[in-house]
Coordinates of C-alpha atoms and ligand atoms in Angstrom, one line a residue:
M230 CA -15.3 23.5 40.6
K231 CA -18.9 22.8 39.7
V232 CA -20.5 24.1 36.5
L233 CA -24.1 24.2 35.5
L234 CA -24.9 24.8 31.8
S235 CA -28.6 25.4 31.0
S236 CA -30.8 26.1 28.1
V237 CA -33.6 28.6 28.7
F238 CA -36.7 27.5 30.6
G239 CA -40.0 26.6 29.2
P240 CA -42.8 26.3 28.4
Y241 CA -42.0 27.0 24.8
G242 CA -44.2 28.0 21.9
V243 CA -46.9 29.7 24.1
D244 CA -48.0 33.3 24.3
D245 CA -46.7 34.5 27.6
E246 CA -44.5 37.3 29.0
Y247 CA -41.4 35.5 27.6
G248 CA -42.4 34.3 24.2
Q249 CA -44.8 33.7 21.4
A250 CA -46.9 30.7 20.2
S251 CA -45.2 31.1 16.8
C252 CA -41.7 30.3 18.2
R253 CA -41.8 26.6 19.0
M254 CA -39.0 24.3 20.3
E255 CA -39.4 21.7 17.6
L256 CA -37.3 22.5 14.5
F257 CA -39.5 20.9 11.8
H258 CA -42.9 21.7 13.4
N259 CA -41.7 25.3 13.9
Q260 CA -40.4 26.2 10.4
V261 CA -40.8 23.3 7.9
T262 CA -44.0 21.3 8.3
R263 CA -45.9 23.7 10.6
E264 CA -49.0 23.9 8.4
Q265 CA -49.2 20.2 7.7
G266 CA -51.6 19.3 10.6
V267 CA -51.5 15.7 11.6
F268 CA -48.7 15.1 9.1
S269 CA -46.3 17.5 10.7
I270 CA -43.0 15.9 11.6
R271 CA -42.4 16.1 15.3
M272 CA -39.1 15.9 17.2
F273 CA -36.8 17.7 19.6
H274 CA -33.1 18.2 19.6
P275 CA -30.9 18.5 22.6
T276 CA -28.9 21.8 23.1
F277 CA -25.8 20.4 21.4
G278 CA -23.5 23.3 22.2
L279 CA -23.9 22.8 25.9
H280 CA -23.0 19.1 25.7
F281 CA -20.0 20.0 23.6
L282 CA -18.8 22.4 26.2
A283 CA -19.4 19.9 29.0
A284 CA -17.4 17.3 27.3
N285 CA -14.5 19.7 26.9
I286 CA -13.9 21.1 30.3
S287 CA -12.4 19.4 33.4
A288 CA -14.9 20.6 36.0
A289 CA -17.8 18.5 37.2
T290 CA -20.6 19.7 34.9
T291 CA -24.3 19.4 34.7
V292 CA -26.3 20.1 31.5
L293 CA -29.9 21.0 32.0
D294 CA -31.9 20.8 28.8
F295 CA -35.4 22.3 28.8
P296 CA -36.0 23.0 32.5
S297 CA -39.0 24.7 33.9
E298 CA -38.3 27.8 35.8
A299 CA -38.9 25.9 39.1
R300 CA -36.6 23.0 38.0
F301 CA -33.8 25.5 37.2
V302 CA -34.1 27.1 40.6
E303 CA -34.1 23.6 42.2
E304 CA -30.9 22.8 40.4
L305 CA -29.3 26.1 41.6
R306 CA -29.4 24.7 45.1
N307 CA -26.5 22.4 44.2
D308 CA -23.9 25.0 45.0
Y309 CA -22.5 25.7 41.5
D310 CA -19.4 27.9 41.0
V311 CA -20.3 28.8 37.4
V312 CA -23.7 28.9 35.7
G313 CA -23.8 29.1 32.0
I314 CA -27.0 30.2 30.1
S315 CA -27.3 29.7 26.4
F316 CA -29.9 31.7 24.5
I317 CA -31.0 32.9 21.1
V318 CA -32.3 36.4 20.4
P319 CA -36.0 35.6 21.0
N320 CA -35.1 34.2 24.4
F321 CA -33.4 37.4 25.7
E322 CA -36.0 37.9 28.4
R323 CA -35.9 34.3 29.6
A324 CA -32.1 34.5 29.9
K325 CA -32.4 37.8 31.8
R326 CA -34.9 36.2 34.2
M327 CA -32.7 33.2 34.7
A328 CA -29.6 35.3 35.5
K329 CA -31.6 37.2 38.1
L330 CA -32.6 33.9 39.6
V331 CA -29.0 32.8 39.8
R332 CA -28.1 36.0 41.6
R333 CA -30.9 35.4 44.1
H334 CA -30.6 31.7 44.7
A335 CA -26.8 31.1 44.0
P336 CA -25.2 34.4 44.8
R337 CA -21.7 32.9 44.9
A338 CA -21.9 31.6 41.3
K339 CA -20.4 33.4 38.4
I340 CA -22.8 33.8 35.4
V341 CA -21.6 33.2 31.8
L342 CA -23.7 33.8 28.7
G343 CA -23.4 32.2 25.4
G344 CA -25.4 31.4 22.2
H345 CA -26.6 33.4 19.2
G346 CA -28.4 36.0 21.5
T347 CA -25.1 37.4 22.8
P348 CA -24.4 39.8 19.9
L349 CA -27.5 41.8 21.1
P350 CA -26.4 45.4 22.1
E351 CA -28.4 45.1 25.4
V352 CA -26.7 41.8 26.4
D353 CA -25.3 43.4 29.5
E354 CA -28.8 44.1 30.8
I355 CA -28.6 40.4 31.7
P356 CA -26.5 40.1 34.9
N357 CA -23.3 38.3 33.9
D358 CA -19.6 37.8 34.7
G359 CA -18.6 36.9 31.2
V360 CA -20.1 36.8 27.7
C361 CA -18.9 34.3 25.1
R362 CA -19.4 35.5 21.6
G363 CA -18.3 32.9 19.0
E364 CA -16.6 29.6 19.6
G365 CA -17.3 28.5 23.2
V366 CA -15.0 25.6 24.1
R367 CA -11.8 27.6 24.1
W368 CA -13.6 30.6 25.6
L369 CA -15.0 28.6 28.5
R370 CA -11.7 26.8 29.2
S371 CA -10.0 30.2 29.4
F372 CA -12.7 31.5 31.7
L373 CA -12.2 28.5 34.0
G374 CA -8.4 28.8 34.0
E375 CA -7.9 25.7 31.8
D376 CA -5.7 25.3 28.8
P377 CA -7.8 26.5 25.9
E378 CA -5.8 24.7 23.3
R379 CA -5.8 21.2 24.4
P380 CA -7.5 18.8 21.9
I381 CA -11.2 18.8 21.4
T382 CA -13.3 15.8 22.6
H383 CA -16.4 15.2 20.5
P384 CA -19.3 14.2 22.8
I385 CA -21.3 11.0 22.2
L386 CA -24.8 12.3 21.8
S387 CA -28.2 11.4 20.3
D388 CA -29.3 13.9 17.7
S389 CA -33.0 14.0 18.6
F390 CA -35.7 12.6 20.9
G391 CA -39.5 12.7 21.3
G392 CA -40.1 11.8 17.6
R393 CA -43.7 11.4 16.5
I394 CA -45.0 10.6 13.0
L395 CA -48.8 10.7 12.6
G396 CA -49.0 10.7 16.4
V397 CA -46.9 7.4 16.7
P398 CA -43.9 7.7 19.0
V399 CA -41.0 6.7 16.8
V400 CA -37.6 5.6 17.9
D401 CA -35.4 6.4 14.9
H402 CA -32.2 7.7 16.5
S403 CA -29.3 9.4 14.9
G404 CA -26.0 10.3 16.5
H405 CA -24.9 13.9 16.5
L406 CA -21.7 15.1 14.8
T407 CA -20.3 18.7 14.7
P408 CA -17.3 18.6 12.4
G409 CA -17.0 22.4 12.6
L410 CA -18.7 25.8 13.2
G411 CA -19.4 28.8 11.1
C412 CA -19.2 29.5 7.4
P413 CA -17.0 31.8 5.4
N414 CA -19.6 32.4 2.7
A415 CA -20.9 35.5 4.6
C416 CA -24.4 35.6 3.1
F417 CA -25.8 39.0 4.2
F418 CA -28.6 37.6 6.4
C419 CA -26.7 34.7 8.0
L420 CA -26.3 34.8 11.8
T421 CA -24.2 31.7 12.1
S422 CA -21.7 33.0 9.6
S423 CA -21.4 36.4 11.3
F424 CA -21.4 34.8 14.8
F425 CA -18.1 33.1 14.0
D426 CA -16.7 36.2 12.2
H427 CA -17.3 34.6 8.7
K428 CA -14.7 31.9 9.5
Y429 CA -14.9 28.1 9.6
I430 CA -13.7 26.7 12.9
P431 CA -13.0 23.0 12.5
Y432 CA -13.4 20.5 15.3
L433 CA -13.0 17.3 13.3
T434 CA -10.5 18.2 10.6
T435 CA -10.0 14.8 8.8
G436 CA -12.2 12.0 7.6
R437 CA -10.4 9.7 10.0
E438 CA -11.4 11.9 13.0
M439 CA -15.0 11.8 11.8
F440 CA -14.9 8.1 11.3
D441 CA -13.6 7.5 14.8
V442 CA -16.5 9.5 16.3
C443 CA -19.0 7.5 14.2
E444 CA -17.5 4.3 15.5
A445 CA -17.6 5.6 19.1
V446 CA -21.2 6.5 18.7
E447 CA -22.0 3.1 17.2
R448 CA -20.2 1.3 20.0
T449 CA -21.8 3.4 22.7
L450 CA -25.3 4.1 21.5
G451 CA -25.7 1.6 18.7
Y452 CA -26.5 4.2 16.1
R453 CA -25.3 4.1 12.5
K454 CA -27.1 7.2 11.4
F455 CA -25.7 10.7 12.0
Y456 CA -27.0 14.3 11.8
V457 CA -24.0 16.4 10.7
M458 CA -24.3 19.9 12.2
D459 CA -21.9 21.8 9.9
E460 CA -23.2 24.7 7.9
N461 CA -21.6 23.5 4.7
F462 CA -20.0 20.1 5.2
L463 CA -19.0 19.5 1.6
A464 CA -17.0 22.7 1.5
H465 CA -14.1 20.5 2.7
P466 CA -14.3 17.7 0.2
E467 CA -11.0 16.0 1.2
R468 CA -12.5 15.2 4.6
A469 CA -15.7 13.8 3.0
Y470 CA -13.6 11.7 0.5
E471 CA -11.5 10.3 3.3
L472 CA -14.6 9.5 5.4
A473 CA -16.3 7.7 2.4
D474 CA -13.1 5.7 1.8
L475 CA -12.9 4.6 5.5
I476 CA -16.6 3.6 5.5
A477 CA -16.1 1.5 2.3
R478 CA -12.9 -0.1 3.5
N479 CA -14.4 -1.0 6.9
G480 CA -17.7 -2.3 5.5
K481 CA -19.8 0.1 7.5
N482 CA -23.3 1.2 6.5
Y483 CA -23.2 4.7 8.0
R484 CA -25.7 7.2 6.9
F485 CA -25.6 11.0 7.1
S486 CA -27.9 14.0 7.0
L487 CA -26.1 17.1 5.9
F488 CA -26.3 20.8 5.2
S489 CA -24.6 21.8 2.0
S490 CA -24.6 24.6 -0.5
A491 CA -25.6 23.6 -4.0
E492 CA -22.2 24.5 -5.5
N493 CA -20.5 22.0 -3.3
I494 CA -22.9 19.2 -4.1
K495 CA -22.3 19.9 -7.8
K496 CA -18.5 19.7 -7.2
V497 CA -18.6 16.3 -5.5
G498 CA -21.5 14.9 -7.5
V499 CA -24.6 13.1 -6.4
D500 CA -23.1 9.6 -7.0
F501 CA -20.5 10.5 -4.4
L502 CA -23.2 11.4 -1.9
V503 CA -24.7 7.9 -2.4
R504 CA -21.3 6.3 -1.7
L505 CA -20.8 8.4 1.4
G506 CA -24.2 7.3 2.7
V507 CA -26.0 10.7 2.5
I508 CA -29.7 10.2 3.2
S509 CA -30.8 13.8 3.4
V510 CA -29.6 17.2 2.4
W511 CA -30.6 20.7 3.6
L512 CA -30.1 23.0 0.6
G513 CA -30.3 26.8 0.8
V514 CA -32.1 28.0 -2.3
E515 CA -32.9 31.3 -0.5
S516 CA -34.6 32.9 -3.4
N517 CA -35.2 32.4 -7.1
L518 CA -35.1 36.2 -7.7
K519 CA -31.6 36.8 -6.4
T520 CA -28.5 34.9 -7.3
F521 CA -26.3 34.1 -4.3
P522 CA -22.7 33.2 -5.1
K523 CA -23.1 29.7 -3.6
N524 CA -26.0 29.1 -6.1
R525 CA -24.6 30.6 -9.2
G526 CA -25.2 28.4 -12.3
V527 CA -27.2 25.8 -10.4
D528 CA -30.3 24.3 -11.9
F529 CA -32.2 23.6 -8.7
A530 CA -35.0 21.7 -10.4
S531 CA -32.7 19.1 -11.9
L532 CA -30.5 19.0 -8.8
V533 CA -33.5 18.3 -6.5
R534 CA -34.8 15.7 -8.9
E535 CA -31.4 14.0 -9.2
L536 CA -31.0 13.8 -5.4
R537 CA -34.5 12.4 -4.9
D538 CA -33.9 9.9 -7.7
H539 CA -31.0 8.6 -5.7
G540 CA -33.1 8.2 -2.6
I541 CA -31.7 11.4 -0.9
L542 CA -34.3 13.5 0.9
V543 CA -34.1 17.2 0.1
L544 CA -35.1 20.1 2.3
T545 CA -34.9 23.4 0.5
S546 CA -34.9 26.7 2.5
A547 CA -36.2 30.0 1.2
I548 CA -36.3 33.5 2.6
L549 CA -39.3 35.7 2.2
F550 CA -39.5 39.5 2.4
L551 CA -36.2 40.2 0.8
E552 CA -35.8 43.8 -0.3
E553 CA -36.3 42.6 -3.9
H554 CA -39.7 41.2 -3.0
D555 CA -42.9 43.0 -3.9
R556 CA -46.5 41.9 -4.0
A557 CA -46.3 40.2 -7.3
N558 CA -42.9 38.6 -7.3
I559 CA -43.0 37.2 -3.8
W560 CA -45.7 34.7 -5.0
E561 CA -43.7 33.9 -8.1
D562 CA -40.8 33.1 -5.8
I563 CA -42.9 31.0 -3.5
R564 CA -44.4 29.1 -6.5
E565 CA -40.9 28.5 -8.0
T566 CA -39.7 27.1 -4.7
V567 CA -42.6 24.7 -4.5
A568 CA -42.2 23.8 -8.2
L569 CA -38.8 22.4 -7.3
E570 CA -40.8 19.6 -5.6
P571 CA -38.5 18.9 -2.7
D572 CA -39.5 16.7 0.2
L573 CA -39.5 19.5 2.7
I574 CA -39.4 23.3 2.5
Q575 CA -38.4 25.8 5.2
F576 CA -39.8 29.3 4.6
M577 CA -38.3 32.0 6.9
Q578 CA -38.8 35.7 7.0
L579 CA -35.8 37.8 6.4
G580 CA -34.6 38.4 9.9
P581 CA -32.0 41.1 10.5
A582 CA -30.3 39.5 13.5
P583 CA -27.6 41.4 15.4
N584 CA -24.2 41.6 13.8
T585 CA -25.3 40.4 10.4
P586 CA -24.6 42.7 7.5
V587 CA -28.3 43.2 6.9
Y588 CA -28.9 44.1 10.5
R589 CA -26.1 46.7 10.4
R590 CA -27.4 48.2 7.2
F591 CA -31.1 48.3 8.4
R592 CA -30.1 49.7 11.7
A593 CA -28.0 52.5 10.1
S594 CA -30.8 53.4 7.8
G595 CA -33.5 53.4 10.5
R596 CA -35.4 50.5 9.0
L597 CA -35.5 48.4 12.2
I598 CA -38.8 48.8 14.0
E599 CA -37.5 49.8 17.4
D600 CA -40.4 48.7 19.6
V601 CA -40.7 45.1 18.5
P602 CA -39.7 43.0 21.5
Y603 CA -36.9 40.5 21.0
A604 CA -39.3 37.7 21.8
E605 CA -40.8 38.4 18.3
W606 CA -37.4 38.2 16.5
H607 CA -37.6 34.7 15.2
G608 CA -38.7 34.6 11.6
Q609 CA -42.0 32.7 12.0
G610 CA -44.2 35.5 13.2
Q611 CA -43.9 39.0 11.7
I612 CA -41.0 40.9 10.3
W613 CA -39.3 43.5 12.6
F614 CA -38.2 45.9 9.9
R615 CA -39.9 48.3 7.5
H616 CA -40.4 46.7 4.2
P617 CA -41.4 49.0 1.3
H618 CA -44.2 46.6 0.2
F619 CA -45.4 44.7 3.2
S620 CA -46.8 45.5 6.6
R621 CA -45.9 43.3 9.6
E622 CA -49.3 41.8 9.6
E623 CA -49.1 40.9 5.9
S624 CA -45.7 39.3 6.5
G625 CA -47.2 36.9 9.0
R626 CA -50.2 36.1 6.7
I627 CA -48.1 35.5 3.6
L628 CA -45.7 33.3 5.4
T629 CA -48.5 31.1 6.6
D630 CA -50.0 31.1 3.1
A631 CA -46.7 30.0 1.7
F632 CA -46.5 27.0 4.0
R633 CA -50.1 26.1 3.1
Y634 CA -49.5 26.5 -0.6
D635 CA -46.6 24.0 -0.3
Y636 CA -48.8 21.5 1.6
D637 CA -51.9 22.0 -0.7
T638 CA -49.8 21.7 -3.9
L639 CA -47.3 18.9 -3.1
G640 CA -49.1 17.1 -0.3
P641 CA -47.7 15.9 3.0
S642 CA -43.9 15.9 3.3
L643 CA -44.0 12.5 5.1
V644 CA -45.4 11.0 1.9
R645 CA -43.0 12.9 -0.3
M646 CA -40.2 11.4 1.8
A647 CA -41.6 7.9 1.4
E648 CA -41.6 8.5 -2.3
T649 CA -38.0 9.6 -2.4
V650 CA -36.9 6.4 -0.5
V651 CA -38.7 4.1 -2.9
R652 CA -37.5 6.1 -5.9
G653 CA -33.9 5.6 -4.7
F654 CA -34.5 1.9 -4.1
Q655 CA -35.8 1.4 -7.7
N656 CA -33.1 3.6 -9.3
I657 CA -30.0 2.3 -7.5
N658 CA -30.2 -1.1 -9.0
G659 CA -28.0 -3.6 -10.7
S660 CA -24.7 -2.6 -9.1
R661 CA -22.5 -5.3 -7.7
D662 CA -20.4 -2.8 -5.7
P663 CA -20.9 -4.1 -2.1
L664 CA -21.2 -0.5 -0.8
I665 CA -24.0 0.3 -3.3
V666 CA -25.7 -3.0 -2.5
R667 CA -25.7 -2.0 1.2
R668 CA -27.1 1.4 0.4
R669 CA -29.9 -0.2 -1.6
E670 CA -30.6 -2.6 1.2
S671 CA -30.8 0.2 3.7
L672 CA -33.3 2.1 1.4
R673 CA -35.4 -1.1 1.4
R674 CA -35.4 -1.2 5.2
R675 CA -36.4 2.4 5.4
A676 CA -39.1 1.9 2.8
E677 CA -40.6 -0.9 4.9
K678 CA -40.9 1.4 7.8
F679 CA -42.9 3.9 5.8
R680 CA -45.5 1.4 4.6
P681 CA -47.8 1.3 7.7
F682 CA -47.8 5.1 7.7
L683 CA -48.8 5.2 4.0
A684 CA -51.7 2.9 4.8
A685 CA -52.9 5.2 7.5
A686 CA -52.1 8.4 5.5
R687 CA -55.0 8.1 3.0
H688 CA -57.5 8.6 5.9
H689 CA -56.1 12.1 6.5
A690 CA -55.5 13.4 3.0
H691 CA -56.8 17.0 3.1
N692 CA -57.3 17.6 -0.7
D693 CA -57.2 15.9 -4.1
N694 CA -53.5 16.6 -4.6
A695 CA -52.6 14.8 -1.3
R696 CA -55.0 11.9 -2.1
A697 CA -53.4 11.5 -5.6
L698 CA -49.9 11.6 -4.1
I699 CA -50.7 9.0 -1.4
E700 CA -52.3 6.6 -4.0
R701 CA -49.4 7.1 -6.4
V702 CA -46.8 6.4 -3.7
R703 CA -48.7 3.4 -2.4
A704 CA -48.9 2.0 -5.9
T705 CA -45.1 2.4 -6.3
Y706 CA -44.5 0.6 -3.1
D707 CA -46.8 -2.3 -4.3
E708 CA -44.9 -2.4 -7.5
A709 CA -41.5 -2.4 -5.8
F710 CA -42.2 -4.7 -2.8
G711 CA -45.4 -6.5 -3.6
P712 CA -48.5 -6.3 -1.4
M713 CA -48.2 -5.4 2.3
S714 CA -47.5 -8.3 4.7
L715 CA -50.0 -9.2 7.4
K716 CA -47.6 -7.6 9.9
Q717 CA -47.5 -4.4 8.0
R718 CA -51.3 -4.3 7.7
A719 CA -51.6 -4.8 11.4
Q720 CA -49.1 -2.0 12.0
G721 CA -51.1 0.2 9.6
Q722 CA -54.1 -0.3 11.9
V723 CA -52.1 0.7 14.9
V724 CA -50.8 3.8 13.1
R725 CA -54.4 4.6 12.0
A726 CA -55.5 4.6 15.7
Y727 CA -52.7 6.9 16.7
A728 CA -53.2 9.2 13.8
A729 CA -57.0 9.5 14.6
Q730 CA -56.1 10.6 18.1
E731 CA -53.4 13.0 16.9
A732 CA -55.9 14.5 14.3
R733 CA -58.3 15.2 17.2
R734 CA -55.6 16.8 19.2
V735 CA -54.6 19.0 16.2
A736 CA -58.2 19.9 15.5
A737 CA -58.7 21.0 19.1
G738 CA -55.6 23.3 18.8
R739 CA -53.5 21.2 21.3
N740 CA -50.7 20.9 18.8
N741 CA -47.7 22.1 20.9
Y742 CA -45.7 19.4 22.6
Q743 CA -43.2 20.3 25.3
P744 CA -39.9 18.6 25.6
P745 CA -39.1 16.8 28.9
T746 CA -36.4 18.2 31.1
I747 CA -33.2 16.3 30.6
V748 CA -30.4 16.3 33.2
T749 CA -27.0 15.1 32.1
R750 CA -24.1 14.9 34.5
Y751 CA -20.5 14.9 33.3
R752 CA -17.7 13.9 35.8
T753 CA -20.0 14.3 38.8
Ligands
SF4_1087 S1 -23.8 29.4 2.8 FE1 -25.4 29.0 4.4 S2 -24.2 28.9 6.3 FE2 -22.9 29.9 4.8 S3 -23.1 32.1 5.0 FE3 -24.6 31.4 3.5 S4 -26.5 30.9 4.5 FE4 -24.8 31.0 6.1

């Protein structure tokens, strides 16, 4: 039995028959730092789900990440029994094209479809022999005639590749962890929650299991930093407490980036996050106009400040074009989100994605605009529903203006992140607890890495706010660590050269990097 699992083909983020320039493959550059020019944070992430599947079936399996159409066809010549295609809603047409290519070039192969595009009502327009909606490991095992209930194996994976900061290729790897899928909070817009039937499906149920995967990643890849792909990791505090305890007892300096709701951060406390080794948190603010149960009673301004004071980077996400938004209050909401002063902000348009409560409601009431192609259903272009106060064109303009307002007001996220790290270093001081001493030392090492970038950043400040931020942060670094060393100054010159080149690229509109094709073979 031979299985091929593929992501959709590129190129990505270009206007063509399959997609739009406003739907890029890089997470941060697509929806967080997209208007920050040369300062935009660049990196790609592998298609984690496919690797998870590959690690958990018995068949010889190839994972094809980011192929071109031609490379996909070439791979089909390897006589596969099953070809799996994973896609999200805006990639519906790409998945359809790929399935047709499978029928033509590998007619013997069975086609299975998975990913967040599968709840689309038209999914069966894509030639297929099986559609996985929801958790995929057990589904694929059953499809292949394997025991669906045997234990889960967590793959040993890098979280990202192709990182660039100010044009400099950076090697700052994290391991990937998926403790579980889905979220029971059932926020009305949330596709991940509805995709898994508003349930949480654990893969790593205890802190011990997580710790064992961390150790395996450290042994195999040498990484001690981890990106935790779990919608609300701290919703299961016992697992986090056990993990923190094992880290302390084993003298490890593991560090984690997490998604968490504010209520769960409040429950465990920011001091615990420092002990656990959390270095960044993705926090769903959603809107300052509407209270979501997960945010009830949370003072976001003080929570964001407290996290940053402890050296924890904060990414807040906000949704625009909610039904409550009108021309006046949408800007109040944007300004309040920016006034929280996080390191990074994601603005997304409300996107009624299939199967979500908002989709069902808008569909029933005729508010979806029927002729918007699925390629435009991604939240960074224009809305695809009738809003009482905004046209589609306005939704695109206001979204762009919101990102620019963030950048113009708070300055480059890169420099805000550098500020958080030095703030943490200065504040977490005086403890004799060996764990806290290690945390502080790791903040110092991270701060050192920022210094050459800060030196180059001043040459690219786009307004007075950015200039003031860069000078303030540089002064704080001087105060905390003394003047830059000769080596750091030399590195600053190198960064400056890269940044100048990158700035020319951005100015010329050549700001869309493509990920390389990555072929990973399991048991072949
Ligand atoms: S808390 Fe986050 S992950 Fe959970 S349903 Fe709400 S938006 Fe989705």
